[in-house]
PDB file of C-alpha atoms in Angstrom:
ATOM      1  CA  MET A  11      69.603  56.606  98.227  1.00  0.00           C
ATOM      2  CA  VAL A  12      67.661  58.204 101.358  1.00  0.00           C
ATOM      3  CA  LEU A  13      68.881  58.623 104.931  1.00  0.00           C
ATOM      4  CA  SER A  14      65.996  58.216 107.818  1.00  0.00           C
ATOM      5  CA  ILE A  15      66.349  60.556 111.214  1.00  0.00           C
ATOM      6  CA  GLY A  16      64.251  59.174 113.455  1.00  0.00           C
ATOM      7  CA  LYS A  17      60.708  60.078 111.180  1.00  0.00           C
ATOM      8  CA  ARG A  18      62.507  61.835 109.468  1.00  0.00           C
ATOM      9  CA  GLN A  19      63.079  60.931 105.300  1.00  0.00           C
ATOM     10  CA  ILE A  20      65.675  62.751 103.992  1.00  0.00           C
ATOM     11  CA  GLU A  21      66.583  62.333  99.761  1.00  0.00           C
ATOM     12  CA  PRO A  22      69.258  62.788  98.472  1.00  0.00           C
ATOM     13  CA  PRO A  23      71.264  62.717 101.169  1.00  0.00           C
ATOM     14  CA  VAL A  24      73.363  65.459 100.439  1.00  0.00           C
ATOM     15  CA  LEU A  25      73.342  68.266 102.572  1.00  0.00           C
ATOM     16  CA  LEU A  26      74.494  71.141 103.355  1.00  0.00           C
ATOM     17  CA  ALA A  27      76.976  72.426 105.463  1.00  0.00           C
ATOM     18  CA  PRO A  28      76.405  75.066 108.221  1.00  0.00           C
ATOM     19  CA  LEU A  29      79.043  77.554 106.795  1.00  0.00           C
ATOM     20  CA  ALA A  30      79.895  80.561 109.501  1.00  0.00           C
ATOM     21  CA  GLY A  31      78.691  83.998 107.911  1.00  0.00           C
ATOM     22  CA  ILE A  32      77.357  81.503 104.138  1.00  0.00           C
ATOM     23  CA  THR A  33      74.418  79.563 104.930  1.00  0.00           C
ATOM     24  CA  ASP A  34      72.279  82.032 105.988  1.00  0.00           C
ATOM     25  CA  LEU A  35      68.856  82.400 104.744  1.00  0.00           C
ATOM     26  CA  PRO A  36      69.808  83.695 101.359  1.00  0.00           C
ATOM     27  CA  PHE A  37      71.956  81.054 100.493  1.00  0.00           C
ATOM     28  CA  ARG A  38      70.265  78.188 101.755  1.00  0.00           C
ATOM     29  CA  THR A  39      67.002  79.072 100.055  1.00  0.00           C
ATOM     30  CA  LEU A  40      69.172  79.081  96.988  1.00  0.00           C
ATOM     31  CA  VAL A  41      70.516  76.482  97.613  1.00  0.00           C
ATOM     32  CA  SER A  42      67.358  74.303  97.746  1.00  0.00           C
ATOM     33  CA  ARG A  43      65.772  75.753  95.002  1.00  0.00           C
ATOM     34  CA  PHE A  44      68.299  74.072  93.404  1.00  0.00           C
ATOM     35  CA  GLY A  45      67.775  70.742  95.755  1.00  0.00           C
ATOM     36  CA  SER A  46      68.866  69.626  98.227  1.00  0.00           C
ATOM     37  CA  GLY A  47      68.458  66.440 101.014  1.00  0.00           C
ATOM     38  CA  LEU A  48      68.806  68.834 104.216  1.00  0.00           C
ATOM     39  CA  VAL A  49      70.778  72.663 105.184  1.00  0.00           C
ATOM     40  CA  VAL A  50      71.872  73.418 108.091  1.00  0.00           C
ATOM     41  CA  SER A  51      72.426  76.482 109.048  1.00  0.00           C
ATOM     42  CA  GLU A  52      74.925  79.169 110.552  1.00  0.00           C
ATOM     43  CA  MET A  53      75.530  77.665 114.516  1.00  0.00           C
ATOM     44  CA  ILE A  54      73.833  79.823 116.830  1.00  0.00           C
ATOM     45  CA  ALA A  55      75.739  80.280 120.263  1.00  0.00           C
ATOM     46  CA  SER A  56      72.911  79.224 123.202  1.00  0.00           C
ATOM     47  CA  GLY A  57      74.162  82.106 125.430  1.00  0.00           C
ATOM     48  CA  GLU A  58      73.830  84.224 123.318  1.00  0.00           C
ATOM     49  CA  PHE A  59      71.057  83.904 121.473  1.00  0.00           C
ATOM     50  CA  LEU A  60      68.959  82.957 124.561  1.00  0.00           C
ATOM     51  CA  THR A  61      69.971  86.935 125.731  1.00  0.00           C
ATOM     52  CA  ALA A  62      69.348  88.300 122.345  1.00  0.00           C
ATOM     53  CA  ARG A  63      72.504  89.057 121.377  1.00  0.00           C
ATOM     54  CA  PRO A  64      72.385  91.377 117.869  1.00  0.00           C
ATOM     55  CA  GLY A  65      72.701  88.681 115.183  1.00  0.00           C
ATOM     56  CA  THR A  66      72.206  86.142 116.462  1.00  0.00           C
ATOM     57  CA  ARG A  67      68.470  86.119 116.386  1.00  0.00           C
ATOM     58  CA  GLU A  68      68.495  86.878 113.004  1.00  0.00           C
ATOM     59  CA  LYS A  69      70.572  84.073 111.951  1.00  0.00           C
ATOM     60  CA  ALA A  70      67.843  82.076 113.375  1.00  0.00           C
ATOM     61  CA  GLU A  71      65.467  83.327 111.483  1.00  0.00           C
ATOM     62  CA  LEU A  72      66.033  80.730 108.160  1.00  0.00           C
ATOM     63  CA  GLY A  73      62.970  79.891 107.751  1.00  0.00           C
ATOM     64  CA  ALA A  74      63.292  77.006 110.587  1.00  0.00           C
ATOM     65  CA  GLN A  75      59.592  75.610 109.471  1.00  0.00           C
ATOM     66  CA  VAL A  76      60.618  74.644 106.273  1.00  0.00           C
ATOM     67  CA  GLU A  77      60.642  71.026 105.499  1.00  0.00           C
ATOM     68  CA  ASN A  78      64.395  70.300 104.877  1.00  0.00           C
ATOM     69  CA  THR A  79      66.196  72.451 107.210  1.00  0.00           C
ATOM     70  CA  SER A  80      68.209  72.114 110.218  1.00  0.00           C
ATOM     71  CA  VAL A  81      69.711  74.303 112.681  1.00  0.00           C
ATOM     72  CA  GLN A  82      72.462  74.219 114.598  1.00  0.00           C
ATOM     73  CA  ILE A  83      73.339  74.893 118.370  1.00  0.00           C
ATOM     74  CA  ALA A  84      76.703  75.413 120.361  1.00  0.00           C
ATOM     75  CA  GLY A  85      77.382  75.803 123.875  1.00  0.00           C
ATOM     76  CA  ARG A  86      79.559  74.420 126.707  1.00  0.00           C
ATOM     77  CA  GLU A  87      76.559  73.884 129.195  1.00  0.00           C
ATOM     78  CA  PRO A  88      73.665  71.993 129.374  1.00  0.00           C
ATOM     79  CA  GLU A  89      71.005  74.140 130.529  1.00  0.00           C
ATOM     80  CA  PRO A  90      71.090  77.326 127.896  1.00  0.00           C
ATOM     81  CA  MET A  91      71.989  73.941 125.389  1.00  0.00           C
ATOM     82  CA  ALA A  92      68.397  72.921 126.236  1.00  0.00           C
ATOM     83  CA  GLU A  93      66.345  76.177 126.475  1.00  0.00           C
ATOM     84  CA  ALA A  94      68.616  77.534 123.101  1.00  0.00           C
ATOM     85  CA  ALA A  95      66.747  73.873 121.746  1.00  0.00           C
ATOM     86  CA  ARG A  96      63.051  74.077 122.802  1.00  0.00           C
ATOM     87  CA  MET A  97      63.491  78.056 121.994  1.00  0.00           C
ATOM     88  CA  VAL A  98      64.336  76.890 118.212  1.00  0.00           C
ATOM     89  CA  ALA A  99      61.777  74.215 118.150  1.00  0.00           C
ATOM     90  CA  ASP A 100      59.274  77.321 119.278  1.00  0.00           C
ATOM     91  CA  MET A 101      59.904  78.341 116.037  1.00  0.00           C
ATOM     92  CA  GLY A 102      59.604  75.546 114.204  1.00  0.00           C
ATOM     93  CA  ALA A 103      62.330  73.802 113.477  1.00  0.00           C
ATOM     94  CA  ARG A 104      62.238  70.459 112.065  1.00  0.00           C
ATOM     95  CA  VAL A 105      65.823  68.624 113.287  1.00  0.00           C
ATOM     96  CA  ILE A 106      68.948  69.494 115.476  1.00  0.00           C
ATOM     97  CA  ASP A 107      72.190  69.530 115.523  1.00  0.00           C
ATOM     98  CA  ILE A 108      74.979  70.169 117.673  1.00  0.00           C
ATOM     99  CA  ASN A 109      77.955  71.198 116.873  1.00  0.00           C
ATOM    100  CA  MET A 110      81.280  69.618 118.273  1.00  0.00           C
ATOM    101  CA  GLY A 111      83.314  70.304 115.395  1.00  0.00           C
ATOM    102  CA  CYS A 112      84.108  73.570 115.077  1.00  0.00           C
ATOM    103  CA  PRO A 113      88.189  74.628 115.360  1.00  0.00           C
ATOM    104  CA  ALA A 114      87.810  78.192 115.394  1.00  0.00           C
ATOM    105  CA  LYS A 115      90.060  78.975 118.809  1.00  0.00           C
ATOM    106  CA  LYS A 116      86.216  81.771 120.282  1.00  0.00           C
ATOM    107  CA  VAL A 117      85.010  78.718 120.525  1.00  0.00           C
ATOM    108  CA  THR A 118      87.212  76.139 121.390  1.00  0.00           C
ATOM    109  CA  GLY A 119      88.474  78.461 123.881  1.00  0.00           C
ATOM    110  CA  GLY A 120      85.169  78.737 125.079  1.00  0.00           C
ATOM    111  CA  TRP A 121      85.260  74.743 125.865  1.00  0.00           C
ATOM    112  CA  SER A 122      82.542  74.915 123.141  1.00  0.00           C
ATOM    113  CA  GLY A 123      82.866  73.396 119.381  1.00  0.00           C
ATOM    114  CA  SER A 124      85.545  70.727 119.143  1.00  0.00           C
ATOM    115  CA  ALA A 125      86.808  71.027 122.264  1.00  0.00           C
ATOM    116  CA  LEU A 126      84.638  68.891 123.748  1.00  0.00           C
ATOM    117  CA  MET A 127      86.092  65.605 121.998  1.00  0.00           C
ATOM    118  CA  ARG A 128      88.784  66.336 124.640  1.00  0.00           C
ATOM    119  CA  VAL A 129      85.853  66.018 127.468  1.00  0.00           C
ATOM    120  CA  PRO A 130      83.253  62.766 126.521  1.00  0.00           C
ATOM    121  CA  ASP A 131      81.933  63.084 129.639  1.00  0.00           C
ATOM    122  CA  HIS A 132      80.742  66.128 129.577  1.00  0.00           C
ATOM    123  CA  ALA A 133      80.054  66.642 126.124  1.00  0.00           C
ATOM    124  CA  LEU A 134      77.146  63.912 126.606  1.00  0.00           C
ATOM    125  CA  ARG A 135      75.426  65.709 129.098  1.00  0.00           C
ATOM    126  CA  LEU A 136      74.994  67.891 126.673  1.00  0.00           C
ATOM    127  CA  ILE A 137      73.835  65.868 124.373  1.00  0.00           C
ATOM    128  CA  GLU A 138      70.966  64.279 126.697  1.00  0.00           C
ATOM    129  CA  ALA A 139      70.202  67.415 127.903  1.00  0.00           C
ATOM    130  CA  VAL A 140      69.259  68.429 124.110  1.00  0.00           C
ATOM    131  CA  VAL A 141      67.521  65.381 123.549  1.00  0.00           C
ATOM    132  CA  ALA A 142      65.658  65.383 126.527  1.00  0.00           C
ATOM    133  CA  ALA A 143      64.407  69.175 126.052  1.00  0.00           C
ATOM    134  CA  VAL A 144      62.795  68.477 122.641  1.00  0.00           C
ATOM    135  CA  ASP A 145      60.808  66.376 120.688  1.00  0.00           C
ATOM    136  CA  LEU A 146      62.465  66.420 116.943  1.00  0.00           C
ATOM    137  CA  PRO A 147      65.590  64.479 115.891  1.00  0.00           C
ATOM    138  CA  VAL A 148      69.048  65.986 117.724  1.00  0.00           C
ATOM    139  CA  THR A 149      71.482  65.226 115.674  1.00  0.00           C
ATOM    140  CA  LEU A 150      75.220  65.209 115.937  1.00  0.00           C
ATOM    141  CA  LYS A 151      78.323  67.536 113.556  1.00  0.00           C
ATOM    142  CA  THR A 152      82.160  66.477 115.063  1.00  0.00           C
ATOM    143  CA  ARG A 153      85.629  65.648 113.728  1.00  0.00           C
ATOM    144  CA  LEU A 154      87.664  62.564 113.935  1.00  0.00           C
ATOM    145  CA  GLY A 155      89.471  64.113 117.009  1.00  0.00           C
ATOM    146  CA  TRP A 156      91.161  66.993 119.331  1.00  0.00           C
ATOM    147  CA  ASP A 157      94.377  65.410 117.642  1.00  0.00           C
ATOM    148  CA  ASP A 158      95.945  62.359 116.156  1.00  0.00           C
ATOM    149  CA  ALA A 159      96.860  60.992 119.602  1.00  0.00           C
ATOM    150  CA  ASP A 160      93.257  61.221 120.111  1.00  0.00           C
ATOM    151  CA  LEU A 161      91.136  60.088 117.464  1.00  0.00           C
ATOM    152  CA  ASN A 162      87.909  59.566 119.718  1.00  0.00           C
ATOM    153  CA  ALA A 163      85.079  60.235 117.317  1.00  0.00           C
ATOM    154  CA  PRO A 164      84.360  56.789 116.995  1.00  0.00           C
ATOM    155  CA  ASP A 165      83.556  55.936 121.154  1.00  0.00           C
ATOM    156  CA  LEU A 166      82.013  59.110 121.326  1.00  0.00           C
ATOM    157  CA  ALA A 167      79.421  58.623 118.183  1.00  0.00           C
ATOM    158  CA  ARG A 168      78.631  55.283 119.821  1.00  0.00           C
ATOM    159  CA  ARG A 169      77.943  57.127 123.072  1.00  0.00           C
ATOM    160  CA  ALA A 170      75.441  60.159 121.243  1.00  0.00           C
ATOM    161  CA  GLU A 171      73.792  57.054 119.633  1.00  0.00           C
ATOM    162  CA  GLY A 172      72.864  55.791 122.828  1.00  0.00           C
ATOM    163  CA  ALA A 173      72.037  58.933 124.079  1.00  0.00           C
ATOM    164  CA  GLY A 174      69.893  59.598 121.350  1.00  0.00           C
ATOM    165  CA  ILE A 175      71.110  61.046 119.187  1.00  0.00           C
ATOM    166  CA  ARG A 176      69.293  60.326 114.883  1.00  0.00           C
ATOM    167  CA  MET A 177      72.602  60.821 112.849  1.00  0.00           C
ATOM    168  CA  ILE A 178      76.023  61.486 112.389  1.00  0.00           C
ATOM    169  CA  VAL A 179      78.521  63.635 110.390  1.00  0.00           C
ATOM    170  CA  ILE A 180      82.156  63.595 110.734  1.00  0.00           C
ATOM    171  CA  HIS A 181      84.703  66.283 108.723  1.00  0.00           C
ATOM    172  CA  GLY A 182      87.813  63.441 108.738  1.00  0.00           C
ATOM    173  CA  ARG A 183      90.033  66.312 109.942  1.00  0.00           C
ATOM    174  CA  THR A 184      91.028  66.581 113.781  1.00  0.00           C
ATOM    175  CA  ARG A 185      90.877  70.014 115.155  1.00  0.00           C
ATOM    176  CA  CYS A 186      94.774  70.317 115.453  1.00  0.00           C
ATOM    177  CA  GLN A 187      94.181  70.009 111.554  1.00  0.00           C
ATOM    178  CA  PHE A 188      92.051  72.907 111.080  1.00  0.00           C
ATOM    179  CA  TYR A 189      90.974  72.981 107.539  1.00  0.00           C
ATOM    180  CA  LYS A 190      94.877  71.746 106.634  1.00  0.00           C
ATOM    181  CA  GLY A 191      95.832  69.010 104.685  1.00  0.00           C
ATOM    182  CA  ARG A 192      93.165  66.554 103.052  1.00  0.00           C
ATOM    183  CA  ALA A 193      90.168  64.989 104.508  1.00  0.00           C
ATOM    184  CA  ASP A 194      90.873  61.165 105.694  1.00  0.00           C
ATOM    185  CA  TRP A 195      87.434  60.371 104.389  1.00  0.00           C
ATOM    186  CA  ALA A 196      88.900  56.592 104.952  1.00  0.00           C
ATOM    187  CA  ALA A 197      89.371  57.149 108.996  1.00  0.00           C
ATOM    188  CA  ILE A 198      85.685  57.776 109.458  1.00  0.00           C
ATOM    189  CA  ARG A 199      84.911  54.242 108.735  1.00  0.00           C
ATOM    190  CA  ALA A 200      85.817  53.468 112.030  1.00  0.00           C
ATOM    191  CA  VAL A 201      83.038  55.694 113.248  1.00  0.00           C
ATOM    192  CA  LYS A 202      80.480  54.141 110.683  1.00  0.00           C
ATOM    193  CA  GLU A 203      81.475  50.217 111.949  1.00  0.00           C
ATOM    194  CA  ALA A 204      80.727  51.990 115.328  1.00  0.00           C
ATOM    195  CA  VAL A 205      77.437  53.076 114.950  1.00  0.00           C
ATOM    196  CA  SER A 206      73.513  52.126 113.413  1.00  0.00           C
ATOM    197  CA  ILE A 207      73.372  55.303 113.091  1.00  0.00           C
ATOM    198  CA  PRO A 208      73.364  56.898 109.300  1.00  0.00           C
ATOM    199  CA  VAL A 209      76.725  59.255 109.673  1.00  0.00           C
ATOM    200  CA  VAL A 210      77.007  61.242 106.965  1.00  0.00           C
ATOM    201  CA  ALA A 211      81.521  62.377 105.590  1.00  0.00           C
ATOM    202  CA  ASN A 212      82.040  65.732 105.291  1.00  0.00           C
ATOM    203  CA  GLY A 213      85.541  67.826 104.143  1.00  0.00           C
ATOM    204  CA  ASP A 214      87.080  68.748 100.912  1.00  0.00           C
ATOM    205  CA  ILE A 215      83.749  67.263  99.199  1.00  0.00           C
ATOM    206  CA  THR A 216      83.422  69.727  96.069  1.00  0.00           C
ATOM    207  CA  ASP A 217      82.367  67.890  93.207  1.00  0.00           C
ATOM    208  CA  ALA A 218      80.594  64.302  92.016  1.00  0.00           C
ATOM    209  CA  ASP A 219      83.850  62.360  91.937  1.00  0.00           C
ATOM    210  CA  THR A 220      85.495  63.840  95.344  1.00  0.00           C
ATOM    211  CA  ALA A 221      81.361  62.665  96.531  1.00  0.00           C
ATOM    212  CA  GLN A 222      81.703  59.332  96.101  1.00  0.00           C
ATOM    213  CA  GLN A 223      85.108  58.921  96.748  1.00  0.00           C
ATOM    214  CA  ALA A 224      84.143  59.988  99.749  1.00  0.00           C
ATOM    215  CA  LEU A 225      81.031  57.115  99.886  1.00  0.00           C
ATOM    216  CA  ASP A 226      83.376  54.887  98.804  1.00  0.00           C
ATOM    217  CA  LEU A 227      86.131  54.542 101.719  1.00  0.00           C
ATOM    218  CA  SER A 228      84.577  56.296 104.674  1.00  0.00           C
ATOM    219  CA  GLY A 229      81.437  53.489 103.666  1.00  0.00           C
ATOM    220  CA  ALA A 230      78.986  56.971 105.137  1.00  0.00           C
ATOM    221  CA  ASP A 231      75.596  56.822 103.857  1.00  0.00           C
ATOM    222  CA  GLY A 232      76.173  60.567 103.241  1.00  0.00           C
ATOM    223  CA  VAL A 233      77.826  63.383 102.437  1.00  0.00           C
ATOM    224  CA  MET A 234      78.013  67.201 103.403  1.00  0.00           C
ATOM    225  CA  VAL A 235      79.120  70.074 101.449  1.00  0.00           C
ATOM    226  CA  GLY A 236      80.660  72.613 102.782  1.00  0.00           C
ATOM    227  CA  ARG A 237      83.162  75.112 100.872  1.00  0.00           C
ATOM    228  CA  GLY A 238      82.355  73.638  97.379  1.00  0.00           C
ATOM    229  CA  ALA A 239      79.390  75.171  97.257  1.00  0.00           C
ATOM    230  CA  GLN A 240      80.461  79.005  97.635  1.00  0.00           C
ATOM    231  CA  GLY A 241      79.864  80.360  94.472  1.00  0.00           C
ATOM    232  CA  ALA A 242      78.174  77.148  93.336  1.00  0.00           C
ATOM    233  CA  PRO A 243      74.640  77.248  94.962  1.00  0.00           C
ATOM    234  CA  TRP A 244      74.008  74.348  92.472  1.00  0.00           C
ATOM    235  CA  LEU A 245      76.470  72.002  93.560  1.00  0.00           C
ATOM    236  CA  LEU A 246      74.656  69.610  95.902  1.00  0.00           C
ATOM    237  CA  ALA A 247      71.746  69.092  93.119  1.00  0.00           C
ATOM    238  CA  GLU A 248      74.425  68.489  90.645  1.00  0.00           C
ATOM    239  CA  ILE A 249      75.856  65.667  92.822  1.00  0.00           C
ATOM    240  CA  ALA A 250      72.860  64.093  93.367  1.00  0.00           C
ATOM    241  CA  SER A 251      72.014  63.809  90.063  1.00  0.00           C
ATOM    242  CA  LYS A 252      74.952  62.261  89.592  1.00  0.00           C
ATOM    243  CA  LEU A 253      75.436  60.330  92.284  1.00  0.00           C
ATOM    244  CA  HIS A 254      72.123  59.181  92.656  1.00  0.00           C
ATOM    245  CA  GLY A 255      69.660  60.126  89.950  1.00  0.00           C
ATOM    246  CA  ALA A 256      68.337  62.836  90.886  1.00  0.00           C
ATOM    247  CA  PRO A 257      66.868  65.249  88.847  1.00  0.00           C
ATOM    248  CA  ALA A 258      69.790  67.148  86.442  1.00  0.00           C
ATOM    249  CA  PRO A 259      69.829  71.216  88.180  1.00  0.00           C
ATOM    250  CA  GLN A 260      69.399  73.851  85.125  1.00  0.00           C
ATOM    251  CA  ILE A 261      73.150  75.240  86.161  1.00  0.00           C
ATOM    252  CA  PRO A 262      73.083  78.821  85.155  1.00  0.00           C
ATOM    253  CA  GLU A 263      75.661  80.532  82.590  1.00  0.00           C
ATOM    254  CA  GLY A 264      75.647  84.027  80.627  1.00  0.00           C
ATOM    255  CA  GLU A 265      72.494  86.030  81.217  1.00  0.00           C
ATOM    256  CA  ASP A 266      70.830  82.931  83.681  1.00  0.00           C
ATOM    257  CA  LEU A 267      73.868  83.868  85.861  1.00  0.00           C
ATOM    258  CA  ALA A 268      73.431  87.415  86.425  1.00  0.00           C
ATOM    259  CA  ASP A 269      70.453  87.409  86.439  1.00  0.00           C
ATOM    260  CA  LEU A 270      71.228  84.717  90.206  1.00  0.00           C
ATOM    261  CA  VAL A 271      73.893  86.716  91.169  1.00  0.00           C
ATOM    262  CA  ALA A 272      71.190  89.645  91.081  1.00  0.00           C
ATOM    263  CA  GLU A 273      68.642  87.537  92.755  1.00  0.00           C
ATOM    264  CA  HIS A 274      70.989  86.533  95.658  1.00  0.00           C
ATOM    265  CA  TYR A 275      72.354  89.773  95.767  1.00  0.00           C
ATOM    266  CA  GLU A 276      69.062  91.335  96.237  1.00  0.00           C
ATOM    267  CA  ALA A 277      67.722  89.234  98.832  1.00  0.00           C
ATOM    268  CA  MET A 278      70.991  89.445 101.062  1.00  0.00           C
ATOM    269  CA  LEU A 279      69.766  93.521 101.119  1.00  0.00           C
ATOM    270  CA  ASP A 280      66.164  92.561 101.901  1.00  0.00           C
ATOM    271  CA  PHE A 281      67.785  89.896 104.233  1.00  0.00           C
ATOM    272  CA  TYR A 282      69.639  92.441 106.503  1.00  0.00           C
ATOM    273  CA  GLY A 283      68.804  95.745 105.071  1.00  0.00           C
ATOM    274  CA  HIS A 284      71.632  97.681 102.795  1.00  0.00           C
ATOM    275  CA  THR A 285      74.276  98.682 104.757  1.00  0.00           C
ATOM    276  CA  LEU A 286      75.062  95.605 106.351  1.00  0.00           C
ATOM    277  CA  GLY A 287      74.007  93.155 103.110  1.00  0.00           C
ATOM    278  CA  ASN A 288      76.483  94.770 100.616  1.00  0.00           C
ATOM    279  CA  ARG A 289      78.856  94.294 103.084  1.00  0.00           C
ATOM    280  CA  VAL A 290      77.943  90.596 103.402  1.00  0.00           C
ATOM    281  CA  ALA A 291      77.323  89.940  99.982  1.00  0.00           C
ATOM    282  CA  ARG A 292      81.098  90.761  99.271  1.00  0.00           C
ATOM    283  CA  LYS A 293      82.102  87.205  99.774  1.00  0.00           C
ATOM    284  CA  HIS A 294      79.391  85.888  98.015  1.00  0.00           C
ATOM    285  CA  LEU A 295      79.940  87.759  94.970  1.00  0.00           C
ATOM    286  CA  GLY A 296      83.440  87.689  94.686  1.00  0.00           C
ATOM    287  CA  TRP A 297      82.826  83.849  94.974  1.00  0.00           C
ATOM    288  CA  TYR A 298      80.641  84.142  91.705  1.00  0.00           C
ATOM    289  CA  MET A 299      83.168  86.592  90.238  1.00  0.00           C
ATOM    290  CA  ASP A 300      86.078  84.175  91.074  1.00  0.00           C
ATOM    291  CA  ARG A 301      83.866  81.277  88.898  1.00  0.00           C
ATOM    292  CA  ALA A 302      83.472  83.762  85.951  1.00  0.00           C
ATOM    293  CA  GLY A 303      87.110  84.953  85.456  1.00  0.00           C
ATOM    294  CA  THR A 304      85.953  88.929  86.274  1.00  0.00           C
ATOM    295  CA  PRO A 305      88.806  90.952  85.058  1.00  0.00           C
ATOM    296  CA  VAL A 306      90.104  92.061  88.299  1.00  0.00           C
ATOM    297  CA  ALA A 307      89.903  95.789  88.159  1.00  0.00           C
ATOM    298  CA  LEU A 308      85.614  95.751  87.553  1.00  0.00           C
ATOM    299  CA  ARG A 309      86.131  92.914  90.639  1.00  0.00           C
ATOM    300  CA  LYS A 310      87.320  95.537  92.795  1.00  0.00           C
ATOM    301  CA  THR A 311      85.088  98.017  91.750  1.00  0.00           C
ATOM    302  CA  VAL A 312      81.735  95.678  92.566  1.00  0.00           C
ATOM    303  CA  LEU A 313      83.861  94.921  96.097  1.00  0.00           C
ATOM    304  CA  THR A 314      84.420  98.340  96.829  1.00  0.00           C
ATOM    305  CA  GLU A 315      81.357  99.806  96.032  1.00  0.00           C
ATOM    306  CA  ARG A 316      79.143 100.458  99.244  1.00  0.00           C
ATOM    307  CA  ASP A 317      75.594 101.747  96.825  1.00  0.00           C
ATOM    308  CA  PRO A 318      73.731  99.013  96.578  1.00  0.00           C
ATOM    309  CA  ALA A 319      72.621 100.414  92.984  1.00  0.00           C
ATOM    310  CA  ARG A 320      75.474 101.243  91.839  1.00  0.00           C
ATOM    311  CA  VAL A 321      76.732  97.630  92.923  1.00  0.00           C
ATOM    312  CA  LEU A 322      73.678  96.323  90.827  1.00  0.00           C
ATOM    313  CA  SER A 323      74.642  98.387  87.594  1.00  0.00           C
ATOM    314  CA  HIS A 324      78.460  96.147  87.764  1.00  0.00           C
ATOM    315  CA  LEU A 325      77.217  92.869  88.969  1.00  0.00           C
ATOM    316  CA  ARG A 326      75.890  92.388  85.401  1.00  0.00           C
ATOM    317  CA  GLU A 327      78.810  93.107  83.061  1.00  0.00           C
ATOM    318  CA  ALA A 328      80.734  91.462  86.337  1.00  0.00           C
ATOM    319  CA  VAL A 329      79.362  88.585  85.736  1.00  0.00           C
ATOM    320  CA  LEU A 330      79.583  88.224  82.005  1.00  0.00           C
ATOM    321  CA  THR A 331      82.907  89.745  81.177  1.00  0.00           C
ATOM    322  CA  GLN A 332      86.068  87.449  81.470  1.00  0.00           C
ATOM    323  CA  ASP A 333      89.357  88.253  82.056  1.00  0.00           C
ATOM    324  CA  LYS A 334      91.210  87.455  79.258  1.00  0.00           C
ATOM    325  CA  ASP A 335      94.678  87.412  80.757  1.00  0.00           C
ATOM    326  CA  ALA A 336      92.973  85.257  83.604  1.00  0.00           C
ATOM    327  CA  ALA A 337      91.509  82.726  81.018  1.00  0.00           C
TER     328      ALA A 337
END
């Protein structure tokens, strides 16, 4: 299968979701190396981006010019959103995504993210401004609605398509659910039936089986994987292989996995600098060690060590030594 976003072809139709503090350049590069139809950057707040708040521009240093990369922007006013889109386009972005799905209180409290589902007329003004600002495909990521009483994703999707949006990603929960309960993939079908552009299902997709279930229940054209890829950058390629016949990834084990974890850690140090990189990398190292069954004491040593050289000296043992009690 191939997703068409305007003139751009997305193949295979397995996408990496934007995850704040997680889908940075080092992680996206790793996912792309295994194989992914599209990887989406961390959400960039348009206001902070325009005022160059420390850390925001760095998030945009994502290899925007790379073929399979989309840059996600968020905001609450049309003009800053449009200007941020133009700046990202000038950086070489190939696709721009608008965030109307983030449930975080610090985002919705400022009438951004999924709060925009409560004011669809205003949401459309943001969409129209971004689409008019750039000569790039613009996509939209949102949820089923604000709450169970207002499941307005189909109507918003229909209007967004009319405004020029080229693809819709739907997380199968409402904003008020946050990440609790189970994603309702069947509810996404109403969005698919409302538009003619590609629709992608998101939420609780953790392997090929759940991806297939999401496609079957939603009728969607593709899937987007988020938290399931934490500690498993090969997961998207594995799903694409099993569902769409893409080349099967060589999933690292043993020494190969230890090499990959060390490589990922060093890439984060290069990207952020040693002090910040060591701190930001801890969550990723924790997920790798979760999968490896690292003994508790050794895990604690890795995650509390501040000297990158000492972290590296412990990593191989941490990934290769299983906690027999936990197993």
